[in-house]
Coordinates of C-alpha atoms in Angstrom, one line a residue:
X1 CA -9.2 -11.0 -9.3
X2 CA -7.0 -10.2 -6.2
X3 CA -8.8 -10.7 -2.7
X4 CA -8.6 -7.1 -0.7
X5 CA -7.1 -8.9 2.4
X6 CA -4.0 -9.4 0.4
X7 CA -3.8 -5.5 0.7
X8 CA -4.0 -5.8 4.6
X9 CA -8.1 -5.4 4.3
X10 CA -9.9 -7.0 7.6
X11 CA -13.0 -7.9 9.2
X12 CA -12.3 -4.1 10.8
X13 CA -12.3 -2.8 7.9
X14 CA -15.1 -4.2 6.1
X15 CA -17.6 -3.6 9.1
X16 CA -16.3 -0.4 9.0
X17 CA -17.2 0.3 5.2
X18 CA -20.9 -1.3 5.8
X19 CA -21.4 1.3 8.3
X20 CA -20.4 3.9 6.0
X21 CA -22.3 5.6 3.0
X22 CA -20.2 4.6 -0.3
X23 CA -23.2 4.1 -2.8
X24 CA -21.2 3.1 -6.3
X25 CA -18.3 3.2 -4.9
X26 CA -15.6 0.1 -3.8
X27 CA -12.9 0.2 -1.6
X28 CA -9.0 0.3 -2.8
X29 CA -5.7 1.0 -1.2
X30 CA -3.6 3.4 -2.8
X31 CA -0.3 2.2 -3.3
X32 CA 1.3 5.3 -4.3
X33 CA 1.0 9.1 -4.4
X34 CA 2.7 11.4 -7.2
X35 CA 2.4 15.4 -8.3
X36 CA 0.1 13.5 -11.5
X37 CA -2.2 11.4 -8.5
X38 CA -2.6 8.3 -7.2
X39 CA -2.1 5.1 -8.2
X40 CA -4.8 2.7 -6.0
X41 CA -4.9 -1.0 -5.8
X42 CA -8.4 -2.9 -6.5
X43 CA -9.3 -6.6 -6.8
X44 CA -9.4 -5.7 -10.7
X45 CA -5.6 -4.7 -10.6
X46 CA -3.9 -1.4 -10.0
X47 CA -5.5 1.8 -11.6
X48 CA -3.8 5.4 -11.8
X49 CA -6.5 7.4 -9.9
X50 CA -7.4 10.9 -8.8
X51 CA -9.5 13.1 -6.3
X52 CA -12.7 14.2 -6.9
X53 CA -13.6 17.8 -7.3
X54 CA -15.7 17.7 -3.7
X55 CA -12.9 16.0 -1.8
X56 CA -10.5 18.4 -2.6
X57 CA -13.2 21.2 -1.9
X58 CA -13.2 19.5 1.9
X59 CA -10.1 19.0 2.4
X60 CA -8.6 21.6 4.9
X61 CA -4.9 20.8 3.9
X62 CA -2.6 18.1 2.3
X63 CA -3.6 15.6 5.3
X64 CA -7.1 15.0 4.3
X65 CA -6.0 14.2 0.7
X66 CA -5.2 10.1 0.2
X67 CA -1.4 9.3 1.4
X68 CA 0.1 6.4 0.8
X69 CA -1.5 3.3 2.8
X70 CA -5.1 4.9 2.9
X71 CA -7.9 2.8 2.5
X72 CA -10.4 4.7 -0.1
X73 CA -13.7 4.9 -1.7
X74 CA -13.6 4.9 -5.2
X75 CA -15.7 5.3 -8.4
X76 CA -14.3 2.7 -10.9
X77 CA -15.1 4.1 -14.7
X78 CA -16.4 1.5 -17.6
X79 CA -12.9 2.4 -19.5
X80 CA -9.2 2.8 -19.3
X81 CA -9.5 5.9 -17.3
X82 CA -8.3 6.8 -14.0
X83 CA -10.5 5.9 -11.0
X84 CA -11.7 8.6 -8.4
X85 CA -11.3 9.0 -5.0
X86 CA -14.2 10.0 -3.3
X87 CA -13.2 10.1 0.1
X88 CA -10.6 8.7 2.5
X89 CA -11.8 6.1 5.2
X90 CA -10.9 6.7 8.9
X91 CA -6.9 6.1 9.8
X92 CA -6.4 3.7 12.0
X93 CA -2.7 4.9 12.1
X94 CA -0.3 7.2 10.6
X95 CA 3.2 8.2 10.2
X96 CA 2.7 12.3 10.0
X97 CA 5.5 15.2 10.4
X98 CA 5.5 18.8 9.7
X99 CA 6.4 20.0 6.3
X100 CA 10.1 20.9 5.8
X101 CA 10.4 24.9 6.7
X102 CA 8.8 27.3 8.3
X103 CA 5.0 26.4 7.4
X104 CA 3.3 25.2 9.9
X105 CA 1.1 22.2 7.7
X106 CA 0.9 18.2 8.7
X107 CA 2.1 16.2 5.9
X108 CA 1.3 12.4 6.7
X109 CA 3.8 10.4 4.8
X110 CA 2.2 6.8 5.3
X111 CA -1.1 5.7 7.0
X112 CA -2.7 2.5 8.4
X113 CA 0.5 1.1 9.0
X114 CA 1.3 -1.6 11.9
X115 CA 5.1 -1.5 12.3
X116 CA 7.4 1.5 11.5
X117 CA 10.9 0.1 10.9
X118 CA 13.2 3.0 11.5
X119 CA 16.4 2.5 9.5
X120 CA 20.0 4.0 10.7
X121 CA 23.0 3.1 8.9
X122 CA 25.8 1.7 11.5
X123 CA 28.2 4.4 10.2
X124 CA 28.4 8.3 10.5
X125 CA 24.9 7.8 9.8
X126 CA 23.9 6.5 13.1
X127 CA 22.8 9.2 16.1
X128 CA 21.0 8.5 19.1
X129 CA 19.5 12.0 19.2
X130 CA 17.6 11.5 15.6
X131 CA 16.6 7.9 16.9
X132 CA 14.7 9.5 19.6
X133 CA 13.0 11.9 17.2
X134 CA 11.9 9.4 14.9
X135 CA 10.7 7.5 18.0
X136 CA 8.5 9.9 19.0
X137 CA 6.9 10.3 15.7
X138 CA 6.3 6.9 15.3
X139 CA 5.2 6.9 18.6
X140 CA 2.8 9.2 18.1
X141 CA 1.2 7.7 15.2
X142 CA 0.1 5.1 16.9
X143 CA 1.9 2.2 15.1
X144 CA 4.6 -0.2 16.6
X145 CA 8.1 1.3 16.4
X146 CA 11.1 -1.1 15.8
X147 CA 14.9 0.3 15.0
X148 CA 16.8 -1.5 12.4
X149 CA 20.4 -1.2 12.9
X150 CA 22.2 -1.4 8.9
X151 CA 25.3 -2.2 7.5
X152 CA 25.9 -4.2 10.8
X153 CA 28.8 -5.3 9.1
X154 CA 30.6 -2.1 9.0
X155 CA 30.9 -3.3 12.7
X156 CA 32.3 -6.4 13.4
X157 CA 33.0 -7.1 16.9
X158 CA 30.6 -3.9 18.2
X159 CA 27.3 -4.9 16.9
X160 CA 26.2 -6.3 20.9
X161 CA 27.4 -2.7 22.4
X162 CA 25.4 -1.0 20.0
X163 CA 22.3 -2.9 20.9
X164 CA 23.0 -2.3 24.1
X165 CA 23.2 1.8 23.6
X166 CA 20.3 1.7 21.3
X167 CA 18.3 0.0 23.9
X168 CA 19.1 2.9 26.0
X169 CA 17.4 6.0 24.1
X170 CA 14.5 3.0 22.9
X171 CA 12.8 1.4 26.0
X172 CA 11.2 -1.3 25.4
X173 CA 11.6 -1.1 21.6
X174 CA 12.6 -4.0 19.5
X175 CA 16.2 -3.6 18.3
X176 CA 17.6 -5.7 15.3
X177 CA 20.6 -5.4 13.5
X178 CA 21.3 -6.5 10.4
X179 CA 23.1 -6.3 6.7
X180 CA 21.1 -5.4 4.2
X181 CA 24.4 -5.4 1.7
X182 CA 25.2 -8.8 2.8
X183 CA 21.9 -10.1 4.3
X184 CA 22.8 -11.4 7.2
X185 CA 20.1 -10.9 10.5
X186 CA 17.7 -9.6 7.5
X187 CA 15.8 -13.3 8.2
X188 CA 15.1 -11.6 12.2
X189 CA 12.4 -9.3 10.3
X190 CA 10.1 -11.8 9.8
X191 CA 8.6 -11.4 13.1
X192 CA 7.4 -8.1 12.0
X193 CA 6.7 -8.9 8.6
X194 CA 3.9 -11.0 8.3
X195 CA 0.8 -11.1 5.7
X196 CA -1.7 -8.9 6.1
X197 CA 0.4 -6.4 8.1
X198 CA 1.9 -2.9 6.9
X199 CA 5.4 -1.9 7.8
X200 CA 7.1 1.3 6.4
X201 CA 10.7 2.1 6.7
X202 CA 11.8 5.4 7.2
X203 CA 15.6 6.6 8.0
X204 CA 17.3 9.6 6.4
X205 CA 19.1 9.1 3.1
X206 CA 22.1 6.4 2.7
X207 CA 20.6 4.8 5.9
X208 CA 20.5 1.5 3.3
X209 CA 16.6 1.7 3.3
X210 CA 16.7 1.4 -1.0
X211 CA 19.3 -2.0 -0.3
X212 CA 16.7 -3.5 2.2
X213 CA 13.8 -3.5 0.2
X214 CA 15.6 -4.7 -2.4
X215 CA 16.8 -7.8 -0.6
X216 CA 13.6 -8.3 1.2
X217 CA 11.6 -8.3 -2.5
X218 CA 14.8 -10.5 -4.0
X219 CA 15.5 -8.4 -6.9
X220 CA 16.8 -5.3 -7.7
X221 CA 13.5 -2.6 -7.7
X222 CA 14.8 0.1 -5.7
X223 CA 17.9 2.2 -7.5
X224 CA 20.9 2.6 -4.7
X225 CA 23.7 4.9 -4.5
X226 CA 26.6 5.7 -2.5
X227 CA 27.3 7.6 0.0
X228 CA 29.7 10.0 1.0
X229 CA 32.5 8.6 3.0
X230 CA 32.9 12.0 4.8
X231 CA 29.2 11.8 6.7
X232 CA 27.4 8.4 5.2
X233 CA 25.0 10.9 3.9
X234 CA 23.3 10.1 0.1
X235 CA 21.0 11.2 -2.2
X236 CA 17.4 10.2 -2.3
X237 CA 17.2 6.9 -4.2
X238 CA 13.4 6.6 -3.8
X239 CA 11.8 9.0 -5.2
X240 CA 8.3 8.7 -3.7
X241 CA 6.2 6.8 -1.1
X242 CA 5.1 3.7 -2.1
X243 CA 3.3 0.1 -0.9
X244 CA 5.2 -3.1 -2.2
X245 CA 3.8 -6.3 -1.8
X246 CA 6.4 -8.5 -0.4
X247 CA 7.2 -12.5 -1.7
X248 CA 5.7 -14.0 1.7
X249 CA 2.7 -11.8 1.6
X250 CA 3.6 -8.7 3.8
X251 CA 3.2 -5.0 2.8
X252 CA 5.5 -2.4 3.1
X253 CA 5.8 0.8 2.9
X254 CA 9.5 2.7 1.2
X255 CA 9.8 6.2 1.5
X256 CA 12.3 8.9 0.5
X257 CA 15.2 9.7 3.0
X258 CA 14.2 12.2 5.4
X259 CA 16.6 14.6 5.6
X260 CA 14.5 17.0 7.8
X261 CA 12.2 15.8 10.6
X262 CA 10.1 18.0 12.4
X263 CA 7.5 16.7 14.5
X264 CA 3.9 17.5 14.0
X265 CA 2.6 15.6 17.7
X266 CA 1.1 17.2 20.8
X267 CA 3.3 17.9 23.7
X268 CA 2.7 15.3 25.5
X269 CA 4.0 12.9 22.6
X270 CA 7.1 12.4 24.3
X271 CA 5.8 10.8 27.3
X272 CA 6.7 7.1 25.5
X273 CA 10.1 7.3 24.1
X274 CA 11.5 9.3 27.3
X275 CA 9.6 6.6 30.0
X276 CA 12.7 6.7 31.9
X277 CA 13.1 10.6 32.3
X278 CA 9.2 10.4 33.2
X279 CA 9.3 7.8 35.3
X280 CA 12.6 9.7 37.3
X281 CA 10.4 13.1 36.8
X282 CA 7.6 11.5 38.8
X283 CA 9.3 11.5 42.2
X284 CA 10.3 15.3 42.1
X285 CA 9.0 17.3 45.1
X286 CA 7.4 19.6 43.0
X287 CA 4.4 18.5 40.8
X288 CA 5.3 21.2 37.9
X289 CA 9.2 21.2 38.3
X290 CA 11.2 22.3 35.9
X291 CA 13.9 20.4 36.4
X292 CA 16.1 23.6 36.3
X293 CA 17.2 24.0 39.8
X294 CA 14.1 23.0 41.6
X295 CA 14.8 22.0 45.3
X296 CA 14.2 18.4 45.3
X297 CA 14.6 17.5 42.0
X298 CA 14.7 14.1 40.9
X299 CA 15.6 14.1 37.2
X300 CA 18.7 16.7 37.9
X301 CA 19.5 14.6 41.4
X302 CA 20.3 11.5 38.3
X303 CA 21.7 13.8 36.2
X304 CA 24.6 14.7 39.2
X305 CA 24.6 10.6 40.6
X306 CA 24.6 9.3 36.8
X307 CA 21.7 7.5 36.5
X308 CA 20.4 9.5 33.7
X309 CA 23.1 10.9 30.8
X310 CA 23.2 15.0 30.2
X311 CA 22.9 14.2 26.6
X312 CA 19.5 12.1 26.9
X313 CA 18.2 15.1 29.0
X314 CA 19.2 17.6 26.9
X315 CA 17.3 15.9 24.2
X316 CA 14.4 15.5 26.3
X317 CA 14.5 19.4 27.0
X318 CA 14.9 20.3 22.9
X319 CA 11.9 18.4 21.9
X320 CA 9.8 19.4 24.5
X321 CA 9.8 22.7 23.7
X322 CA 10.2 22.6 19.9
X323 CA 6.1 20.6 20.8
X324 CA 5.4 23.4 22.7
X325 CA 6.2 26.0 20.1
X326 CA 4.7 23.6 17.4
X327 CA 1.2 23.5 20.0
X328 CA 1.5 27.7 20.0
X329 CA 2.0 27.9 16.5
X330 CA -1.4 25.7 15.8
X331 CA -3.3 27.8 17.9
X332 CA -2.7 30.8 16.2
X333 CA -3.0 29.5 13.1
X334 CA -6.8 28.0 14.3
X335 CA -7.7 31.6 15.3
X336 CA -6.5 33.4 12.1
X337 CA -8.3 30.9 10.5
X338 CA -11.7 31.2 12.3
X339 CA -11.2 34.9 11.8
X340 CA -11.0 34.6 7.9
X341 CA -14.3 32.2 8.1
X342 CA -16.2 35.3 10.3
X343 CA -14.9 37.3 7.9
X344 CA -16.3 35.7 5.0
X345 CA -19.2 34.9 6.3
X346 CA -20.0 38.9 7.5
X347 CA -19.1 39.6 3.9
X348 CA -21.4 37.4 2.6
X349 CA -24.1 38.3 4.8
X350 CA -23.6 42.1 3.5
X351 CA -23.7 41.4 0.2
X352 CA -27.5 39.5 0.6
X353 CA -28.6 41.9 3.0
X354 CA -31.9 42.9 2.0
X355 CA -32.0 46.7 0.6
X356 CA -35.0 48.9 2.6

């Protein structure tokens, strides 16, 4: 028998599930999500699982199915067989992004986690830009962001500088930088990596995210590749998200390189990882500038004096309005759907309509 706070369960938690109606059911952490299932942990040991018919049935998309992280109820059969999910206990957090494409659907990629690591490889990997991206989807989440800088030794000599300009685009975000190859700095983690507490990694592929968790479990789980010495891009070595249980007693989260990341957050999920444009923003004349030409216009009177860089603005500016187009697109999508339910539901009411 494993204890459930070995799986990061807590007094929360547990006065959480007493307040709750799970009748025959006992709570599990699933550990691992596949096109098959899920595969859930449980004081027993870990059990291939899957959602019951009425979950599904409720769930209005992919995000209300169990991700990896979750903390479930679930029906535990007398045999061999796979357990069943009966329903997904609030999210205290949750790493979430819209799906790759042109569909407008949430897909969360980890839940209940306390630290997102966010891996960029100290080659043609690294980019300022995509570090503010996945800032503000950690951000958003509600978890505790921290950048980890790889393959520091691909640097020798620059690593301080590059703290410096990562600290920049990250206000007030822990920065460490490290080898995963080599493991030198990997030690620093430990602040973050404690028992109890969930960390996930996320980065795009050849970041190094495969190398780390294999040096932070001390063997060799997670298959690593290459990359391509033109763009330090690779392919994806993990092939799915999944919770690991580290030797000191932390959990974390691996998932597959992200090579696309669109954000799934509300407009005003930038307000964190661009403090300093806000902050600047906040002593314009105008209440509703624009910051386009406004007379008396604070952000653009730093942009001329220096104080804030054209790039970091420009960034600013392209994610604000790819979350204003993401907000427009959910709203019409909410009112096609509530016209589909009135139309199902004056279709139904036709069809039982009493003949006279």
């Amino acid at each position: 028998m494993v204890r459930l706070e070995e799986f990061g369960w807590d007094e929360g938690w547990g006065l959480g599930w007493k307040e709750g109606e799970h009748d025959g059911t006992s709570p599990a952490r699933v550990a691992a999500v596949h096109r098959e299932g899920f595969v859930v942990w449980t004081p027993e040991g870990e059990r291939p699982a899957e959602a019951s018919g009425r979950l599904r049935h409720l769930a209005r998309g992919e995000a209300d199915l169990p991700a990896v992280g979750d903390w479930v109820a679930v029906r535990l059969p007398a045999g061999d067989g796979p357990a069943v999910v009966q329903s997904v206990l609030p999210r205290r957090t949750r790493i979430a992004r819209k799906v790759p494409g042109t569909t407008t659907v949430e897909q969360v990629v980890a839940a209940n986690v306390d630290v997102v690591a966010i891996v960029a490889g100290l080659d043609a990997d690294y980019n300022p830009r995509r570090l503010e991206r996945a800032l503000v989807l950690a951000g958003d989440g509600g978890a505790q962001p921290l950048i980890v800088l790889n393959k520091a030794d691909l640097r020798p000599g620059q690593i301080e500088k590059t703290v410096r300009e990562t600290e920049v685009v990250a206000p007030g975000v822990p920065v460490v930088a490290l080898s995963a190859a080599t493991g030198d700095g990997v030690g620093a983690l430990a602040t973050w990596l404690v028992p109890g507490r969930t960390a996930a990694l996320i980065g795009s592929s050849g970041a190094g995210k495969s190398t780390l968790v294999n040096r932070l479990l001390g063997e060799e789980r997670q298959r690593t590749r290459s990359v391509r010495a033109s763009d330090s891009r690779g392919r994806h070595t993990t092939s799915q998200r999944e919770l690991l249980r580290l030797p000191g007693g932390a959990l974390l989260i691996d998932t597959p390189g992200l090579r696309e990341l669109q954000l799934w957050a509300a407009p005003g999920a930038l307000e964190g990882t661009f403090a300093d444009v806000d902050s600047i923003a906040s002593s314009c004349r105008f209440v509703n500038c624009g910051h386009t030409g406004e007379p008396g216009c604070a952000v653009l009177a730093a942009l001329e004096s220096g104080a804030l860089g054209h790039d970091r603005l420009e960034s600013y500016r392209k994610l604000q309005r790819e979350l204003r187009h993401l907000d427009l697109r959910q709203d019409d999508l909410g009112r096609r759907e509530q016209k589909q339910r009135w139309r199902a539901i004056h279709k139904a009411a036709r069809k039982h309509r009493p003949r006279e």
